[in-house]
Steps between C-alpha positions, in 0.01 A plus 500: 500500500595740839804679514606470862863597637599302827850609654594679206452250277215558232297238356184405345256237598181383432183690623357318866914379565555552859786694658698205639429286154646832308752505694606113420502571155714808538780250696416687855451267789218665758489233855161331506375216706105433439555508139507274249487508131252235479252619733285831515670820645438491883691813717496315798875507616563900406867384397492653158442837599617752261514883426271639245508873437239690537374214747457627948584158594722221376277245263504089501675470146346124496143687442554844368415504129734724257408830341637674273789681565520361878842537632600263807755464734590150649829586717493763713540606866120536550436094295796381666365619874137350425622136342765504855166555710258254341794240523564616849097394572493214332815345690322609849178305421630140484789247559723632236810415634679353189783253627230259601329513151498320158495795269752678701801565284371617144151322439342726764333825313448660844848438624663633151257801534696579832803506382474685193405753709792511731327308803678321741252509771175607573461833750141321626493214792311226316177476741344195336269214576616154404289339230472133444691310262221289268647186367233360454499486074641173348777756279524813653570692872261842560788698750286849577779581730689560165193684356469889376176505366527587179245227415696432149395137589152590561493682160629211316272237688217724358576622191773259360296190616164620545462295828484761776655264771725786699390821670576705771356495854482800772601813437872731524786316652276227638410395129623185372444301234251176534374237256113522435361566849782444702507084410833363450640493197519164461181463558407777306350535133834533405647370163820485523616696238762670676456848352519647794824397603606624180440844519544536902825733524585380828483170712142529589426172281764234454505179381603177617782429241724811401465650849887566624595288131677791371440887398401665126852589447611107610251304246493463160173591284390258206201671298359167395087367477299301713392163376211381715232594279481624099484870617873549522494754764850682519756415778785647671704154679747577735755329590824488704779197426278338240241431788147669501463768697154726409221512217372786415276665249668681182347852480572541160305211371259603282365174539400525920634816545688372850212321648553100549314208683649291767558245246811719333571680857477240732493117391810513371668599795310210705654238243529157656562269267871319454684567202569266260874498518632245240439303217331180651430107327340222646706191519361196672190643590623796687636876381823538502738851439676442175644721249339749228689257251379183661113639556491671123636153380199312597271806408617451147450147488155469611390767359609423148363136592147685586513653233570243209182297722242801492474480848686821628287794652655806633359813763685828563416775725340828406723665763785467314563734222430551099842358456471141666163493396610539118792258533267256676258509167746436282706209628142312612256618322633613157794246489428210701101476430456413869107504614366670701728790465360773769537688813338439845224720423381361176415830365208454746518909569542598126375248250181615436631917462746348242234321279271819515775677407543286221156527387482882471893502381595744729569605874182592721638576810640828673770662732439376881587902619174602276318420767636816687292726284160235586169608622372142576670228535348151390712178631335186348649210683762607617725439872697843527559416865663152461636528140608833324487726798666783352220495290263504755683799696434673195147472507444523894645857437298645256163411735590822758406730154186335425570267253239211494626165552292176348608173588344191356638173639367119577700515756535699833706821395659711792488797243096502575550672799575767301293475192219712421286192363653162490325200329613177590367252225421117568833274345504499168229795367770774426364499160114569635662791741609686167215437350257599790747831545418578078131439543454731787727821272227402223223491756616806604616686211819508521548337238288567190418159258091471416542155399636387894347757686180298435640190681702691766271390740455126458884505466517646833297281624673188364872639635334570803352131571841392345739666714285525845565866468196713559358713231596830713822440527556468103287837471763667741788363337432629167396860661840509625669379213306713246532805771918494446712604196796333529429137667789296485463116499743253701446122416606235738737216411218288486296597221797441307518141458443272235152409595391827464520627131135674493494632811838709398301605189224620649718686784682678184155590338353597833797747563418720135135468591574713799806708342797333683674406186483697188704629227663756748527297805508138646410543845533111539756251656545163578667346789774243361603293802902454552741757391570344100173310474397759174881418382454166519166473332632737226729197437233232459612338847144464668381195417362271768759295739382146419742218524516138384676178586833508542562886439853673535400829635748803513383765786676848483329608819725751590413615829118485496343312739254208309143504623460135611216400236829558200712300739264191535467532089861515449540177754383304153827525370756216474792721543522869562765806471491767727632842433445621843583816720346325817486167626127396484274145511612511094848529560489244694339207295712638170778291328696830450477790696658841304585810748414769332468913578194663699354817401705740689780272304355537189498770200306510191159613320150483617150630392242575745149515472455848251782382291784724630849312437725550732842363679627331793806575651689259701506591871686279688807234352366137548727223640803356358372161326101689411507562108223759341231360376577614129870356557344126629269515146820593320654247584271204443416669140885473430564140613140407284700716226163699488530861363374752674416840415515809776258713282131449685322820412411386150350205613303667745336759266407187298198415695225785558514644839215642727727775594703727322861420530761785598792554693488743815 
């Protein structure tokens, strides 16, 4: 620890702190405007100034490491006259006249800068150029009139994301910020992950929905998680009059750590769909509004009637949370012996990690944020830039400090581009690839067994004519692999499923072969499809979605939209229920249509990939006649006269898990 006094205040921190970080802990606010917590210390905007003693000049507290026994001075004349200059310069450069802007009025970090200091005017003429406005992108507006250069969003595009879209082009008060070389940003190699609007402090990026919506100090913040995928990233929602206003990441999730997709930023706000608005029956061949008394009164009927005639099957969401998930088991599964019992999914991202798991009797699998302290990455079949792209952000950022990147897919993988060798196997030889990979570390030595090293060759050979991958290529991979101490392992949802038993095996074997899991660490994880898929599975509902004659089939959809191959297998069924969100092609051919909650509507427990348990909170109120999903199972269970029991946790522990269970 440094002892370090800052405006008479002593305190100590830890060794490598920086002035303006100290100075946080110590409850002293020093004006900064190119940093951020999150990103690496720049001193570009000269805001956070500060005395030291002993110091000629003033230092940038933002870079300035402590010493011991350093004593700084953040408020006086000779600060106060420097911040009032810099601000002064930064006005004159650009458009920053604030009535005609979005942030103006307490969001803007430049604007609230000002005015701490006193300013109500700048003694400089603006003398700048006008920029254009790019509005080109599909979610956001690039304003570089609005800009000050502190290139927070070129940081974050970098070192948050790893995808190096934004930069800056010419030089002084001419420089202004471009996407790749100059291209628009929406056509750009943009993602869309809107991290840099999130840590712009003025209106220099905007986007399309909570522009002029209403200010920080007008909106209400709901810490809450994202459910389109089983990471669970953590969410800030804001809203204003129970109506959506802004997404963004949650900083303190040790989860993402603030960094989301478009998928939790974005799609939500672009939400089409119609609400389901009341409890609907069809009567005479056509769906009529009726009453939650008149709709659960034929709900209990047939399915009691379904029931007593084996043919009732029922399929929930693994959006929805632990709760409905739980209550759905037991009134279907457990209670009414309905078949199939299961979710959309099938367990088709986590059935074959649960029966390995069951066959060493004991979790396998790792933290995802282990994969911070990687040296090379290996992603075996996995899609980090259409599914899981948090995921994927996390590895695109490691590549800048030489981490190697090995990506073996069948099919094309945009992650490649970036990969220091990348197999891509013929359909159906994932097995041969892991093979091939172990006969070249015996082959080479990097892995020491007399009794294979003998065959190493032939079985290079073999997984070579097996998997069209040249013999080369498997030599390079394992020098890479063996070449690394800490390779982490990330395993697409695909070699997950049912059909693939062995190959998980061998995956598990491969990864202590080359010291990715051991006693000490399990530098492995699985991607598990929807946001409770693992729940789900924990609770024996992935069996396959089969249906026979004359099936009664009870959808809790939620709000997920139903890929159209489940839709055409669900149109075998002689009468349907629909616990909806959205109207959708099943809504419309069910017998009873059930509104029920979205996500931002919803609270309760999920699991994520790496086992972390955590909570939803409910962001927004849902309409008058819309009934929570656990409230809708409630009641059916109570006109069936079916107990039900609220305590899911040990039923979940019951079954043995990939990943370690904990909450965050």
């Amino acid at each position: 620890m440094v002892s370090i006094t800052i405006d008479n205040k002593k305190i100590e921190v830890p060794e490598g702190t920086t002035v303006l970080r100290a100075a946080e802990m110590a409850g002293i606010h020093i004006p900064t405007l190119c940093d951020h917590p999150h990103l690496t210390p720049y001193g570009g905007c000269r805001l956070c100034l500060v005395e030291v003693e002993g110091a000629r000049t003033l230092q940038p507290s933002c870079t300035l490491p402590v010493s011991n026994n350093m004593v700084v001075k953040t408020d006086t004349p000779k600060t106060k006259d420097a911040r009032k200059f810099v601000l002064t310069m930064i006005f004159s450069e650009r458009n920053h006249f604030c009535p005609y802007c979005q942030v103006s009025g307490g969001d803007c970090e430049l604007q609230n800068a000002a005015y701490a200091e006193g300013m109500t005017h700048w003694p400089i003429q603006p003398n700048y150029v006008p920029f254009e406005v790019d509005a080109s992108h599909p979610y956001f507006i690039l304003e570089n009139n609005r800009c000050i250069l502190c290139r927070r969003c070129v940081r974050a595009c970098g070192e948050l994301i790893g995808n190096f879209t934004l930069g800056i082009e010419e030089r002084g008060a001419k420089s202004y910020l471009i996407a790749d070389l100059g291209t628009p940003l929406g056509e750009s190699t943009c993602v869309s992950c809107g991290s840099c609007l999130q840590v712009c402090p003025t209106g220099a990026l905007i986007d399309r929905w909570s522009a002029y919506q209403g200010k920080e100090k007008e909106v209400e913040h709901h810490k809450t998680i994202c459910v389109g995928c089983s990471i669970g990233c953590g969410i800030d929602v804001l809203t204003r009059d129970n109506r959506l206003v802004r997404i963004e990441g949650d900083w303190d999730s040790p989860v993402n750590e603030g960094v989301i997709c478009k998928v939790g930023r974005f799609l939500p706000m672009t939400e089409e769909r119609m609400r389901v608005l009341t409890p609907m029956v069809r009567k005479n061949g056509a769906l009529k509004a009726a009453t939650w008394e008149e709709a659960m009164a034929v709900v209990e009927q047939k399915v009691k009637e379904a029931s007593q005639q084996k043919n009732l099957a029922a399929v929930i969401s693994t959006r929805l949370p632990v709760e409905a998930i739980s209550l759905f088991k037991q009134i279907f599964a457990d209670n009414l012996q309905a078949a199939p019992v299961t979710t959309f999914e099938q367990g088709e991202t986590t059935a074959a990690s649960l029966k390995l798991a069951g066959q060493l009797g004991t979790s396998y699998e790792g933290k995802l944020n282990a994969i911070h302290q990687a040296d090379c990455i290996i992603s075996f079949g996995a899609d980090m830039l259409s599914n899981h792209q948090v995921a994927g952000f996390f590895v695109k950022r490691l590549l800048p400090k030489k981490v190697n990147l090995i990506t073996i897919n069948k099919s094309d993988d945009p992650f490649a581009d970036f990969a220091n060798c990348s197999l891509k196997p013929l359909k159906g030889s994932y097995l041969d690839v892991i093979n091939g990979i172990t006969a070249a570390l015996l082959k080479l030595g990097y892995i020491i067994d007399p009794a294979k090293a003998t065959k190493s060759s032939e079985e290079l050979q073999k997984a070579s004519l097996n998997t069209s991958i040249p013999t080369e290529q498997f030599l390079k991979t394992a020098h890479l692999i063996a070449s690394s101490e800490n390779p982490f392992v990330i395993l697409g949802d695909s070699l997950n499923t049912n059909g693939n038993p062995d190959l998980l095996s061998a995956l598990y074997h491969f990864c202590h072969s080359i010291n990715a899991v051991t006693d000490s660490k399990k530098n492995l994880i699985g991607l598990k499809g929807s946001a409770n898929n693992l729940t789900a599975s924990l609770l024996g509902l992935d069996q396959k979605l089969t249906l026979q004659q004359n099936t009664v089939t009870y959808l809790a959809i939620g709000d997920e939209e139903v890929s159209e191959q489940r839709i055409k297998t669900l149109e075998k069924s002689s009468f349907m229920i629909v616990q909806a969100s959205y109207h959708s092609k099943l809504t419309a051919n069910a017998d009873v249509v059930l509104p029920t909650e979205n996500w931002l509507e919803c609270k309760g427990t999920y699991i994520n990939l790496d086992g972390t348990i955590q909570t939803a909170q409910a962001s927004l109120v849902p309409p008058d006649e819309v009934k929570s999903n656990q409230a809708i199972l409630e009641m059916i269970a109570s006109a069936l006269n079916i107990p039900i029991n609220s305590e899911w946790k040990s039923v979940i522990i019951e079954r043995p898990s990939p990943v370690l269970l904990n909450s965050d």
